[in-house]
Amino acid sequence: MTRLNDPEALFKYALDLMCIAGTDGVFRNVNPAWIDTLGFDEAFLLEAPFMDLVHPEDRDATHLALNKLEHGLKVIDFENRVRHKQGHYIWVQWRAHISEDDHTLFYAIGRDITKAKRKALRTENDIRLLEMAENTAHVGHWHLNTQTGLLKWSNEVYNIYGRKPNTADISLDDFIGAFVGADRAVVWTQVENAIRNGTDIQTDARLLRDDNATCYVSVRAVCEKDDHDKVVGLFGIIQDITVEKQHHESLRSKEELMSMAFRATSDGIWDWDLQTDQVWFSPQWKAQLGYTDEEISNSFESWADLICDEDREKAMDELERHFRGETPRFEMVQRLRHKDGHYIFILSRAEALRNEQGQPIRLVGAHTDITEMKQLEQAKSEFTSIVSHELRTPLTAIHGALGLLSNTMSKDLPPPVKNLVEIANNNSNRLILLVNDILDMEKLQSARMDFNITSVAVEELLSLALKNHQAYASQYNVTLTLAPQVPPSSLYVLADSDRLMQVISNLLSNAIKFSNEGGTVTLTTDCKDGQVVISILDTGRGIPKSLQKKVFDKFIQADSSDQRAKGGTGLGLSIAKALIEKMNGKIALKSIEGKGSTFSVTLPEA
Ligand code: ADP
């Protein structure tokens, strides 16, 4: 063996750090590599205790290692971080041994391993990041060495299998045996084919976890081949797709449910994507109109072509209003042309789906065929009208005769007969009022009432109304006055004068009959922004708050005894409201129970 004859040179030119140090913690000798590696010169190093240069966190471990030398161990290996002159730390791998001649001295050789450490740290971080990613995505990776049969799993594969990550060997049987039923055979076949033919693995399968829960996984793998194209390994992933599967299943069942609902309902469904302008009509939508699915194209034009000309404009207006957000939903009755040529009545309802800015992006709606209902309604209204007409003629005759008996001939009648005639006269009067109201109501509903809108002089109309009710007012000992805010002589409204007179009369007679004895009923007129307001104020019993909204509904009376005590049908106000609205006006009520009521009619100024 060649003897080392120039150890000094070795010491001087070595790239590794070399030093002789005392167990007292001070260097005795350091080689020039220290300057290159740590920036400190010899003079500095020989002065300070070497432990000052060691990273505070590594000092205990360094002490421990050196102690072992002092206590009999010949050679030790350890690592620590040593401070560079510029402040940062260098990782050093040390090998030290105690001097055989002097047990207070030891020799140490150190190697800068900072780069390797960094690389290891990076690898460690990469692995941690990969684990985090796998964990988040529920994807684990696995590797099978097809030659040794060695199978390796990443931590997430253990998680998916419901196991704690460990280092024990995993067999291919173990890996595939966890798949359930027929899925196991599928995975086996794919793995065998991959090993034999180099094909990829790609399948979804059910897996029985160690905690007995079943989950859905997706298994994918590619083959690793050697230079001779022989498969030497499989590199694969396994992903837990249970949530996606469940979501998909629930979506599918929702879709099935929807399509069943579409088939089961007799309503036609339509869907209009406003962004792509694509329209879809359900088969039932088309069947309502007598067409098969193929006979009508799914387009906006199909609908526009089938709707009755008179309803088209209104439908478009209503749609626009709904798009602008003015109506909570689109709703109207429209007539659509059946394949046979006749028109059917469709109640069309729809609601827009809006984006975050509130703009409509989609309109989904339903068509209900109400033709039969309309026909029934019409039959009912015709029947009512015929019956009422048939009743009115004989009733008028009976009432005339009874009136004659009770007024002019009453003195010739014996008192009990006179009394009976009066009762009959009053009741026939009430019946005439009721028949007239029912006829009016029916005409209004079936839009068979004609309106002759002209310019009506308000003063003339109100004076006449007052005059007509004077006798009735005296009967109740009520004073009628006219107290205009704007002189009625200057006021003209656009209305049908007979219908307006009918409304004012109804309001006046109500005001009189519900006034207290000695009360006052006042008529006022006003004009604002092109609208004329006629108000009838009374100081009577008023209307309870709970009834104020309902009072314009049919057959509503505040007091169940009203009909008996005051007469009336409970139809007057609903007819008045319908009449005023037909004349483009409004009717409103303000009332305080016990104090009185004010009914106001607003109509456009002529
Ligand atoms: P009716 O023919 O019974 O008067 P209306 O529709 O004209 O039918 O009125 C409905 C009900 O509203 C009345 O029965 C009464 O209870 C109440 N009502 C109407 N006007 C007044 C009023 N000025 N004061 C108090 N109650 C009123």
XYZ file of C-alpha atoms and ligand atoms in Angstrom:
633
model
C 0.000 0.000 0.000
C 1.403 3.419 -0.918
C 2.177 5.486 2.131
C 0.918 9.026 2.263
C 4.038 11.131 2.211
C 2.624 14.590 1.923
C -0.447 14.851 4.194
C 0.105 18.600 4.424
C -0.659 18.999 0.707
C -3.802 16.928 1.062
C -4.902 19.177 3.924
C -4.112 22.284 1.917
C -5.793 21.385 -1.370
C -8.750 19.298 -0.285
C -12.136 20.605 -1.384
C -13.749 19.290 1.801
C -13.565 21.139 5.092
C -10.909 19.673 7.345
C -10.191 20.583 10.909
C -8.589 19.504 14.119
C -10.589 20.648 17.136
C -10.362 20.241 20.869
C -13.046 18.772 23.072
C -12.914 22.237 24.699
C -14.839 23.476 21.638
C -12.079 25.417 19.894
C -10.397 24.707 16.542
C -6.724 23.894 16.569
C -6.267 23.800 12.858
C -8.464 24.473 9.775
C -7.693 23.947 6.063
C -8.117 26.642 3.334
C -11.395 25.027 2.144
C -13.070 26.797 5.083
C -12.453 30.176 3.453
C -13.906 28.988 0.143
C -16.925 27.346 1.710
C -17.725 29.586 4.651
C -15.843 32.817 3.960
C -14.025 32.836 7.328
C -10.245 33.049 7.508
C -8.091 30.878 9.683
C -7.344 33.593 12.279
C -11.048 34.143 12.910
C -11.845 30.454 13.123
C -9.121 29.644 15.592
C -10.330 32.285 18.011
C -14.078 31.666 18.388
C -15.734 28.558 19.910
C -16.758 26.509 16.861
C -20.258 25.902 18.275
C -20.987 29.641 17.646
C -20.933 28.854 13.924
C -23.454 26.008 14.209
C -27.129 26.776 13.569
C -28.841 27.166 16.973
C -31.320 24.428 16.104
C -28.527 21.962 15.323
C -26.330 22.662 18.363
C -27.843 20.023 20.653
C -27.497 17.314 18.007
C -23.862 18.388 17.330
C -23.049 18.292 21.065
C -24.573 14.870 21.320
C -22.515 13.546 18.391
C -19.258 14.939 19.763
C -20.043 13.578 23.228
C -20.205 10.119 21.738
C -16.603 10.583 20.547
C -15.478 11.625 23.986
C -17.157 8.571 25.420
C -15.410 5.962 23.422
C -16.972 5.944 19.911
C -14.204 6.091 17.351
C -15.923 7.575 14.343
C -19.187 9.406 14.027
C -21.199 10.808 11.142
C -23.546 13.712 11.553
C -24.983 16.691 9.708
C -25.502 20.270 10.737
C -25.889 23.755 9.361
C -22.816 26.026 9.661
C -23.049 29.812 9.331
C -21.405 31.468 6.313
C -19.578 34.767 6.850
C -22.463 36.468 4.987
C -25.022 35.157 7.444
C -26.689 32.314 5.574
C -26.183 28.657 6.502
C -24.417 25.849 4.683
C -25.463 22.248 5.216
C -22.360 20.156 6.110
C -22.062 16.417 6.356
C -19.375 15.527 8.911
C -17.297 12.506 9.683
C -15.218 12.891 12.852
C -12.924 10.627 14.769
C -11.053 11.015 18.030
C -7.266 11.204 18.038
C -5.706 8.002 19.189
C -2.778 9.856 20.780
C -4.624 12.697 22.458
C -8.206 12.065 23.557
C -8.880 15.787 23.875
C -8.520 16.234 20.115
C -10.664 15.071 17.237
C -10.351 15.268 13.462
C -13.271 16.118 11.291
C -13.925 16.234 7.554
C -16.997 18.104 6.340
C -18.673 18.200 2.925
C -20.968 20.941 1.666
C -24.261 19.132 0.982
C -26.468 22.238 0.704
C -27.429 21.501 -2.918
C -28.359 17.895 -2.219
C -30.333 18.986 0.832
C -32.237 21.562 -1.164
C -33.009 19.006 -3.791
C -34.217 16.551 -1.182
C -36.334 19.285 0.382
C -37.778 20.145 -2.988
C -38.560 16.503 -3.655
C -40.143 16.238 -0.227
C -42.250 19.344 -0.946
C -43.177 18.024 -4.373
C -44.340 14.779 -2.825
C -46.348 16.668 -0.196
C -47.915 18.855 -2.880
C -48.755 15.793 -4.972
C -50.308 14.175 -1.922
C -52.338 17.312 -1.241
C -53.492 17.451 -4.855
C -54.385 13.762 -4.846
C -56.234 14.217 -1.599
C -58.199 17.189 -2.866
C -59.096 15.553 -6.146
C -59.641 12.129 -4.538
C -57.189 10.718 -7.033
C -54.493 8.285 -5.967
C -51.725 6.833 -8.107
C -50.387 3.319 -8.160
C -47.586 1.419 -9.818
C -47.324 -2.271 -10.571
C -44.007 -3.798 -11.424
C -45.211 -6.606 -13.638
C -41.925 -8.477 -13.298
C -41.639 -8.541 -9.528
C -45.375 -8.238 -8.900
C -44.600 -5.375 -6.527
C -47.493 -2.952 -6.176
C -47.118 0.517 -4.742
C -49.914 2.865 -3.696
C -49.864 6.558 -2.940
C -51.492 7.667 0.321
C -54.722 8.616 -1.453
C -55.194 5.071 -2.781
C -55.153 3.899 0.833
C -57.706 6.593 1.685
C -59.956 5.519 -1.187
C -59.726 1.897 0.022
C -60.654 3.121 3.525
C -57.270 2.146 4.956
C -54.552 3.960 6.859
C -51.496 4.544 4.656
C -48.810 1.965 5.542
C -45.718 0.391 4.085
C -46.867 -3.236 4.053
C -46.795 -5.026 0.692
C -49.972 -4.923 -1.374
C -50.810 -7.764 -3.690
C -52.606 -7.462 -7.005
C -55.277 -9.764 -5.536
C -55.768 -7.339 -2.707
C -56.008 -4.432 -5.141
C -58.549 -6.007 -7.465
C -60.345 -8.207 -4.911
C -61.962 -5.118 -3.364
C -64.009 -4.428 -6.498
C -67.603 -5.520 -6.256
C -69.301 -8.329 -8.232
C -69.060 -8.151 -11.999
C -66.879 -5.031 -11.793
C -64.076 -7.147 -10.313
C -63.999 -9.385 -13.398
C -63.925 -6.313 -15.647
C -60.911 -4.859 -13.823
C -59.119 -8.238 -13.865
C -59.640 -8.609 -17.583
C -58.405 -5.099 -18.282
C -55.276 -5.606 -16.111
C -54.548 -8.946 -17.806
C -54.983 -7.424 -21.250
C -52.732 -4.529 -20.300
C -49.962 -6.859 -19.133
C -50.324 -9.170 -22.111
C -51.092 -6.748 -24.944
C -49.962 -3.378 -23.634
C -53.466 -1.879 -23.791
C -54.558 0.961 -21.542
C -56.868 0.401 -18.590
C -59.972 2.522 -18.390
C -63.058 1.585 -16.431
C -65.438 2.771 -13.714
C -66.146 0.261 -10.961
C -67.725 -0.179 -7.549
C -65.295 -0.691 -4.712
C -66.013 -2.174 -1.285
C -63.951 -0.157 1.178
C -62.492 -1.593 4.359
C -65.193 0.231 6.346
C -67.790 -1.686 4.280
C -68.973 1.426 2.437
C -69.259 1.091 -1.329
C -67.821 3.815 -3.475
C -67.512 4.411 -7.186
C -64.026 4.716 -8.611
C -62.563 5.385 -11.964
C -59.476 3.263 -12.732
C -57.059 4.300 -15.470
C -53.565 3.030 -16.300
C -50.950 3.098 -19.000
C -48.241 0.525 -19.646
C -44.522 0.995 -19.062
C -42.519 -0.855 -21.703
C -38.877 -1.830 -22.039
C -36.737 -1.432 -25.158
C -38.211 -4.624 -26.610
C -41.712 -3.291 -26.193
C -42.383 -5.709 -23.368
C -44.662 -4.493 -20.620
C -42.658 -4.108 -17.438
C -45.062 -2.089 -15.375
C -48.409 -0.401 -15.133
C -48.675 3.165 -13.994
C -52.204 4.121 -13.034
C -54.551 6.302 -11.114
C -57.683 5.567 -9.166
C -60.243 8.297 -8.544
C -63.166 8.351 -6.152
C -66.119 9.455 -8.305
C -68.915 8.589 -5.848
C -70.166 12.175 -5.536
C -70.145 12.740 -9.296
C -71.956 9.419 -9.855
C -74.619 10.286 -7.284
C -75.014 13.743 -8.784
C -75.305 12.237 -12.234
C -77.833 9.660 -11.000
C -79.931 12.313 -9.287
C -79.805 14.480 -12.414
C -80.843 11.512 -14.502
C -83.722 10.696 -12.199
C -84.762 14.364 -12.214
C -84.661 14.371 -15.993
C -86.716 11.176 -16.099
C -89.161 12.686 -13.636
C -89.468 15.810 -15.769
C -90.016 13.836 -18.927
C -92.634 11.676 -17.150
C -94.338 14.840 -15.916
C -94.291 16.254 -19.457
C -95.881 13.066 -20.774
C -98.416 12.803 -17.959
C -99.659 16.392 -17.973
C -102.273 17.490 -20.416
C -100.619 20.910 -20.412
C -98.259 21.788 -23.227
C -94.803 22.926 -22.123
C -92.585 25.341 -23.991
C -89.116 26.674 -23.458
C -87.533 29.639 -25.186
C -83.801 30.280 -24.865
C -83.642 34.036 -25.406
C -79.892 34.020 -25.933
C -79.824 31.501 -28.769
C -83.459 32.163 -29.777
C -84.087 28.426 -29.716
C -87.619 27.327 -28.908
C -88.852 23.932 -27.779
C -92.490 22.786 -27.643
C -93.432 19.585 -25.817
C -95.293 17.006 -27.923
C -98.397 17.772 -25.842
C -98.106 21.478 -26.778
C -98.470 20.417 -30.411
C -101.085 17.722 -29.690
C -103.365 20.387 -28.127
C -103.463 21.980 -31.551
C -103.984 18.679 -33.363
C -100.423 18.276 -34.659
C -97.850 15.510 -34.249
C -94.376 16.317 -32.966
C -92.921 16.416 -36.484
C -95.653 18.568 -37.999
C -94.699 21.793 -36.217
C -91.171 23.094 -36.160
C -89.755 24.258 -32.847
C -89.554 27.958 -33.546
C -90.988 31.258 -32.390
C -92.526 31.708 -35.849
C -94.663 28.568 -35.406
C -96.358 30.142 -32.405
C -96.652 33.566 -34.054
C -98.297 31.940 -37.059
C -100.855 30.034 -34.982
C -101.992 32.789 -32.630
C -105.192 34.609 -33.540
C -104.434 38.027 -35.099
C -106.454 39.870 -32.442
C -104.447 38.333 -29.600
C -100.986 38.656 -31.107
C -100.341 42.284 -30.217
C -101.537 41.876 -26.660
C -99.372 38.762 -26.259
C -96.302 40.659 -27.454
C -97.090 43.598 -25.137
C -97.521 41.252 -22.169
C -94.259 39.508 -23.025
C -92.425 42.831 -23.189
C -93.929 43.887 -19.873
C -92.763 40.667 -18.258
C -89.273 40.988 -19.743
C -89.055 44.508 -18.320
C -89.912 43.039 -14.909
C -93.260 44.841 -14.651
C -95.195 41.605 -14.080
C -94.171 38.702 -11.842
C -95.152 36.327 -14.622
C -96.603 36.297 -18.105
C -100.237 35.214 -18.075
C -102.944 35.608 -20.686
C -105.663 33.765 -22.533
C -104.871 33.517 -26.222
C -106.674 31.904 -29.096
C -104.585 29.509 -31.201
C -105.572 27.992 -34.516
C -106.176 24.254 -34.398
C -105.064 22.076 -37.307
C -108.780 21.725 -38.183
C -109.069 25.490 -38.582
C -111.106 26.352 -35.472
C -109.626 28.337 -32.623
C -108.996 26.957 -29.154
C -108.627 28.994 -25.975
C -105.238 28.578 -24.309
C -104.305 29.911 -20.910
C -100.643 30.672 -21.427
C -98.429 31.170 -18.383
C -94.697 31.655 -18.292
C -91.891 32.908 -16.143
C -88.558 34.311 -17.209
C -85.277 33.067 -15.869
C -82.992 36.060 -15.343
C -79.236 36.543 -15.149
C -77.473 38.354 -12.305
C -78.230 41.705 -13.939
C -81.924 40.845 -13.979
C -82.095 40.473 -17.755
C -84.296 37.629 -18.994
C -82.291 34.789 -20.546
C -84.922 32.094 -20.816
C -88.691 31.823 -20.741
C -90.390 28.626 -19.656
C -94.140 28.263 -19.844
C -97.211 26.060 -19.958
C -100.313 25.997 -22.159
C -103.596 24.910 -20.604
C -106.477 24.245 -22.971
C -109.461 26.094 -21.465
C -111.727 25.862 -24.494
C -114.203 23.637 -22.700
C -114.246 25.955 -19.685
C -114.828 28.928 -21.965
C -117.700 27.162 -23.698
C -119.279 26.309 -20.347
C -118.821 29.892 -19.184
C -120.475 31.144 -22.306
C -123.375 28.687 -21.950
C -123.788 29.753 -18.321
C -123.821 33.426 -19.168
C -126.259 32.909 -22.020
C -128.489 30.934 -19.691
C -128.341 33.651 -17.023
C -129.127 36.291 -19.549
C -132.094 34.380 -21.004
C -133.506 33.608 -17.561
C -133.076 37.186 -16.394
C -134.700 38.588 -19.513
C -137.571 36.138 -19.224
C -138.005 37.140 -15.580
C -137.805 40.857 -16.148
C -140.849 41.239 -18.398
C -143.403 39.493 -16.145
C -141.749 41.025 -13.082
C -142.140 44.534 -14.438
C -145.815 43.844 -15.042
C -146.282 42.407 -11.537
C -144.421 45.332 -10.008
C -146.519 47.838 -11.980
C -149.732 46.226 -10.831
C -148.622 46.027 -7.237
C -147.431 49.656 -7.333
C -150.814 50.710 -8.584
C -152.537 48.714 -5.845
C -150.354 50.009 -3.025
C -150.333 53.658 -4.118
C -153.552 54.723 -5.800
C -155.909 52.028 -4.654
C -154.566 51.457 -1.161
C -157.386 53.409 0.496
C -159.916 50.942 -0.911
C -158.133 47.957 0.562
C -158.763 46.459 3.969
C -155.704 47.016 6.273
C -154.408 43.373 6.317
C -154.582 43.209 2.488
C -152.972 46.635 2.201
C -150.093 45.407 4.321
C -149.619 42.277 2.208
C -149.718 44.325 -1.028
C -147.005 46.638 0.330
C -144.782 43.677 1.210
C -145.332 42.178 -2.252
C -144.624 45.543 -3.887
C -141.327 45.993 -1.976
C -140.181 42.482 -2.774
C -141.032 42.742 -6.445
C -139.012 45.954 -6.501
C -136.022 44.161 -4.979
C -136.374 41.347 -7.492
C -136.329 43.824 -10.393
C -133.191 45.460 -8.981
C -131.529 42.054 -8.618
C -132.443 40.922 -12.134
C -131.165 44.228 -13.547
C -127.903 43.922 -11.621
C -127.414 40.313 -12.734
C -128.047 41.307 -16.337
C -125.558 44.164 -16.084
C -122.956 41.941 -14.459
C -123.380 39.277 -17.077
C -123.158 41.799 -19.920
C -119.999 43.244 -18.451
C -118.402 39.824 -18.044
C -119.185 38.677 -21.522
C -118.111 42.059 -22.887
C -121.521 42.519 -24.468
C -122.137 45.912 -22.926
C -121.669 48.778 -25.332
C -120.214 52.082 -24.204
C -120.942 55.285 -25.979
C -118.029 57.426 -24.840
C -118.608 61.149 -25.324
C -117.780 64.376 -23.559
C -120.098 64.567 -20.570
C -120.834 67.835 -18.724
C -120.170 67.054 -15.058
C -122.397 69.812 -13.596
C -125.442 68.731 -15.560
C -124.971 65.097 -14.614
C -124.449 65.774 -10.898
C -127.403 68.206 -10.651
C -129.648 65.613 -12.220
C -128.351 62.898 -9.876
C -128.966 65.149 -6.854
C -132.442 65.977 -8.058
C -133.277 62.315 -8.618
C -132.165 61.377 -5.091
C -133.752 64.291 -3.240
C -136.895 62.341 -2.337
C -134.877 59.295 -1.250
C -132.665 61.519 0.930
C -135.696 63.136 2.623
C -136.976 59.657 3.382
C -133.767 59.080 5.448
C -133.735 62.700 6.675
C -130.364 63.254 4.984
C -129.228 66.567 3.426
C -127.646 66.456 -0.047
C -125.128 69.185 -0.962
C -122.800 70.035 -3.800
C -119.455 71.481 -2.628
C -117.134 71.654 -5.624
C -113.406 72.362 -5.296
C -113.328 73.141 -8.993
C -116.563 74.595 -10.417
C -118.288 71.674 -12.168
C -119.517 74.010 -14.845
C -116.008 73.972 -16.321
C -115.608 70.182 -16.096
C -116.173 67.657 -18.847
C -115.267 63.982 -18.712
C -114.903 61.295 -21.335
C -117.566 58.744 -20.422
C -120.815 57.044 -21.330
C -123.262 59.411 -19.620
C -125.895 56.741 -18.836
C -123.330 54.388 -17.320
C -121.740 57.209 -15.351
C -125.166 58.220 -14.069
C -125.730 54.574 -13.048
C -122.500 54.613 -11.013
C -123.118 58.011 -9.368
C -126.676 56.944 -8.527
C -125.453 53.755 -6.925
C -122.880 55.628 -4.846
C -125.383 58.322 -3.878
C -128.082 55.875 -2.828
C -125.522 53.884 -0.782
C -124.313 57.091 0.883
C -127.877 58.059 1.752
C -129.018 54.693 2.980
C -125.924 54.120 5.139
C -126.035 57.656 6.637
C -127.331 58.351 10.109
C -130.543 60.309 10.446
C -129.901 64.021 10.060
C -126.592 63.272 8.245
C -125.166 65.015 5.197
C -124.048 63.626 1.862
C -121.708 65.900 -0.055
C -120.710 65.753 -3.713
C -117.374 67.331 -4.625
C -115.508 67.774 -7.889
C -111.828 68.300 -8.548
C -109.462 68.193 -11.492
C -105.797 67.143 -11.464
C -103.380 66.277 -14.285
C -106.128 65.848 -16.849
C -108.207 63.659 -14.537
C -111.568 64.664 -13.095
C -112.397 63.369 -9.623
C -116.015 63.164 -8.447
C -116.330 62.254 -4.746
C -119.358 61.306 -2.692
C -118.801 61.895 1.043
C -121.097 60.723 3.757
C -121.021 60.998 7.534
C -122.621 57.618 8.075
C -121.535 54.383 9.700
C -118.455 53.881 7.541
C -117.024 50.555 6.392
C -114.820 48.330 8.586
C -111.163 48.254 7.461
C -111.286 44.483 6.900
C -114.070 44.946 4.323
C -112.762 47.986 2.499
C -110.843 45.952 -0.101
C -113.595 43.371 -0.589
C -116.455 45.840 -0.880
C -116.043 45.964 -4.681
C -116.391 42.164 -4.931
C -119.686 40.548 -5.885
C -122.355 39.957 -3.252
C -120.420 41.614 -0.447
C -122.388 43.425 2.205
C -120.864 44.819 5.388
C -123.733 43.703 7.537
C -125.747 40.525 6.997
C -128.882 42.468 7.881
C -128.231 45.083 5.137
C -130.233 43.276 2.526
C -133.260 43.034 4.766
C -132.936 46.436 6.401
C -131.653 48.598 3.549
C -132.378 46.611 0.418
C -129.719 46.107 -2.225
C -128.085 43.109 -3.803
C -124.399 43.445 -2.930
C -123.677 43.748 -6.673
C -123.877 47.532 -7.030
C -120.253 48.391 -6.214
C -118.768 45.565 -8.291
C -120.851 46.738 -11.273
C -119.799 50.337 -10.591
C -116.122 49.347 -10.540
C -116.403 47.342 -13.752
C -118.276 50.181 -15.496
C -115.767 52.840 -14.458
C -112.816 50.675 -15.491
C -114.411 50.048 -18.883
C -114.521 53.850 -19.230
C -110.767 54.020 -18.462
C -111.355 55.341 -14.965
C -110.818 54.283 -11.396
C -112.956 54.008 -8.340
C -111.574 54.268 -4.806
C -112.791 54.192 -1.238
C -111.659 55.889 1.945
C -113.621 55.156 5.067
C -113.390 55.379 8.833
C -115.729 53.117 10.696
C -118.292 55.175 12.621
C -117.293 58.423 10.870
C -118.255 58.018 7.243
C -117.066 57.034 3.783
C -115.810 58.743 0.645
C -116.117 57.022 -2.728
C -114.160 58.746 -5.516
C -114.549 58.239 -9.230
C -111.665 59.384 -11.443
C -112.191 59.772 -15.192
C -110.166 61.335 -17.996
C -111.002 64.968 -18.617
C -112.619 65.603 -21.993
P -125.827 47.028 -2.152
O -126.713 46.866 -3.341
O -126.024 45.981 -1.108
O -125.759 48.418 -1.642
P -123.190 47.551 -2.993
O -122.238 46.721 -3.787
O -123.570 48.866 -3.571
O -124.447 46.641 -2.731
O -122.607 47.753 -1.580
C -122.085 46.665 -0.920
C -122.026 46.881 0.572
O -121.057 47.871 0.899
C -123.291 47.426 1.168
O -124.231 46.398 1.413
C -122.776 48.042 2.442
O -122.620 47.048 3.439
C -121.435 48.592 2.038
N -121.487 50.022 1.654
C -121.576 50.538 0.417
N -121.562 51.906 0.454
C -121.507 52.248 1.740
C -121.472 53.514 2.452
N -121.492 54.684 1.807
N -121.408 53.464 3.795
C -121.380 52.301 4.453
N -121.412 51.092 3.864
C -121.461 51.058 2.530
